[in-house]
């Protein structure tokens, strides 16, 4: 990919240089070369930006899904802890009722 990019840039520079020298100057050649290269790469850069934005949106959606799962798991964990506390209370109550000295 980088090699292709460099090749296109060199072709652009050569094309721009030819046009520039034919019209009489180094500055014109450089400007033409830069404009040619810029036009060629602008479309590619815009496509890459579009792809990156799409990828970021997908990652954001995945993060939102994970956040939702985390909330659900946290709620479920809290419920389980409450059930465990209630079970411990009932267990302690039964030990007291039946007089066992060593609750486990």
C-alpha positions as a Python dict, from the first residue, in 0.01 Angstrom:
ca = {
    (1, 'X'): (0, 0, 0),
    (2, 'X'): (279, 243, 88),
    (3, 'X'): (469, 150, -226),
    (4, 'X'): (165, 218, -440),
    (5, 'X'): (113, 550, -264),
    (6, 'X'): (475, 651, -324),
    (7, 'X'): (452, 544, -688),
    (8, 'X'): (141, 754, -745),
    (9, 'X'): (307, 1050, -572),
    (10, 'X'): (615, 1016, -793),
    (11, 'X'): (400, 995, -1105),
    (12, 'X'): (215, 1303, -985),
    (13, 'X'): (540, 1485, -923),
    (14, 'X'): (673, 1389, -1266),
    (15, 'X'): (350, 1488, -1438),
    (16, 'X'): (339, 1816, -1249),
    (17, 'X'): (705, 1884, -1319),
    (18, 'X'): (654, 1832, -1692),
    (19, 'X'): (359, 2070, -1698),
    (20, 'X'): (545, 2321, -1485),
    (21, 'X'): (862, 2322, -1690),
    (22, 'X'): (664, 2356, -2011),
    (23, 'X'): (500, 2668, -1872),
    (24, 'X'): (824, 2810, -1744),
    (25, 'X'): (917, 2755, -1385),
    (26, 'X'): (1014, 2542, -1094),
    (27, 'X'): (749, 2687, -862),
    (28, 'X'): (476, 2612, -1110),
    (29, 'X'): (607, 2257, -1147),
    (30, 'X'): (605, 2201, -773),
    (31, 'X'): (257, 2347, -735),
    (32, 'X'): (120, 2135, -1017),
    (33, 'X'): (281, 1823, -874),
    (34, 'X'): (143, 1890, -527),
    (35, 'X'): (-204, 1962, -663),
    (36, 'X'): (-199, 1643, -869),
    (37, 'X'): (-86, 1434, -572),
    (38, 'X'): (-335, 1606, -342),
    (39, 'X'): (-626, 1535, -576),
    (40, 'X'): (-525, 1169, -605),
    (41, 'X'): (-488, 1116, -232),
    (42, 'X'): (-781, 1328, -115),
    (43, 'X'): (-1032, 1067, -230),
    (44, 'X'): (-836, 787, -66),
    (45, 'X'): (-804, 982, 259),
    (46, 'X'): (-1177, 1056, 263),
    (47, 'X'): (-1253, 686, 212),
    (48, 'X'): (-1018, 592, 496),
    (49, 'X'): (-1185, 848, 723),
    (50, 'X'): (-1526, 705, 631),
    (51, 'X'): (-1405, 352, 709),
    (52, 'X'): (-1254, 462, 1040),
    (53, 'X'): (-1575, 637, 1141),
    (54, 'X'): (-1771, 322, 1060),
    (55, 'X'): (-1527, 115, 1265),
    (56, 'X'): (-1552, 359, 1558),
    (57, 'X'): (-1933, 341, 1542),
    (58, 'X'): (-1916, -39, 1554),
    (59, 'X'): (-1677, -26, 1851),
    (60, 'X'): (-1904, 225, 2028),
    (61, 'X'): (-2201, -7, 1975),
    (62, 'X'): (-2000, -301, 2111),
    (63, 'X'): (-1900, -94, 2416),
    (64, 'X'): (-2265, 0, 2472),
    (65, 'X'): (-2363, -368, 2457),
    (66, 'X'): (-2089, -459, 2704),
    (67, 'X'): (-2198, -178, 2935),
    (68, 'X'): (-2555, -309, 2926),
    (69, 'X'): (-2434, -662, 3002),
    (70, 'X'): (-2226, -527, 3290),
    (71, 'X'): (-2531, -350, 3433),
    (72, 'X'): (-2736, -668, 3408),
    (73, 'X'): (-2463, -876, 3571),
    (74, 'X'): (-2421, -620, 3848),
    (75, 'X'): (-2796, -626, 3918),
    (76, 'X'): (-2798, -1005, 3916),
    (77, 'X'): (-2496, -1013, 4147),
    (78, 'X'): (-2669, -777, 4391),
    (79, 'X'): (-2977, -1001, 4394),
    (80, 'X'): (-2763, -1308, 4456),
    (81, 'X'): (-2585, -1134, 4742),
    (82, 'X'): (-2922, -1045, 4898),
    (83, 'X'): (-3037, -1407, 4864),
    (84, 'X'): (-2712, -1523, 5020),
    (85, 'X'): (-2755, -1281, 5313),
    (86, 'X'): (-3114, -1398, 5363),
    (87, 'X'): (-3000, -1760, 5353),
    (88, 'X'): (-2730, -1687, 5613),
    (89, 'X'): (-2989, -1518, 5837),
    (90, 'X'): (-3225, -1816, 5804),
    (91, 'X'): (-2939, -2056, 5870),
    (92, 'X'): (-2837, -1864, 6184),
    (93, 'X'): (-3201, -1853, 6295),
    (94, 'X'): (-3234, -2230, 6252),
    (95, 'X'): (-2913, -2288, 6448),
    (96, 'X'): (-3048, -2075, 6732),
    (97, 'X'): (-3387, -2250, 6722),
    (98, 'X'): (-3240, -2597, 6740),
    (99, 'X'): (-2966, -2502, 6981),
    (100, 'X'): (-2659, -2597, 6783),
    (101, 'X'): (-2353, -2437, 6937),
    (102, 'X'): (-2124, -2450, 6632),
    (103, 'X'): (-2288, -2293, 6329),
    (104, 'X'): (-2078, -2344, 6019),
}
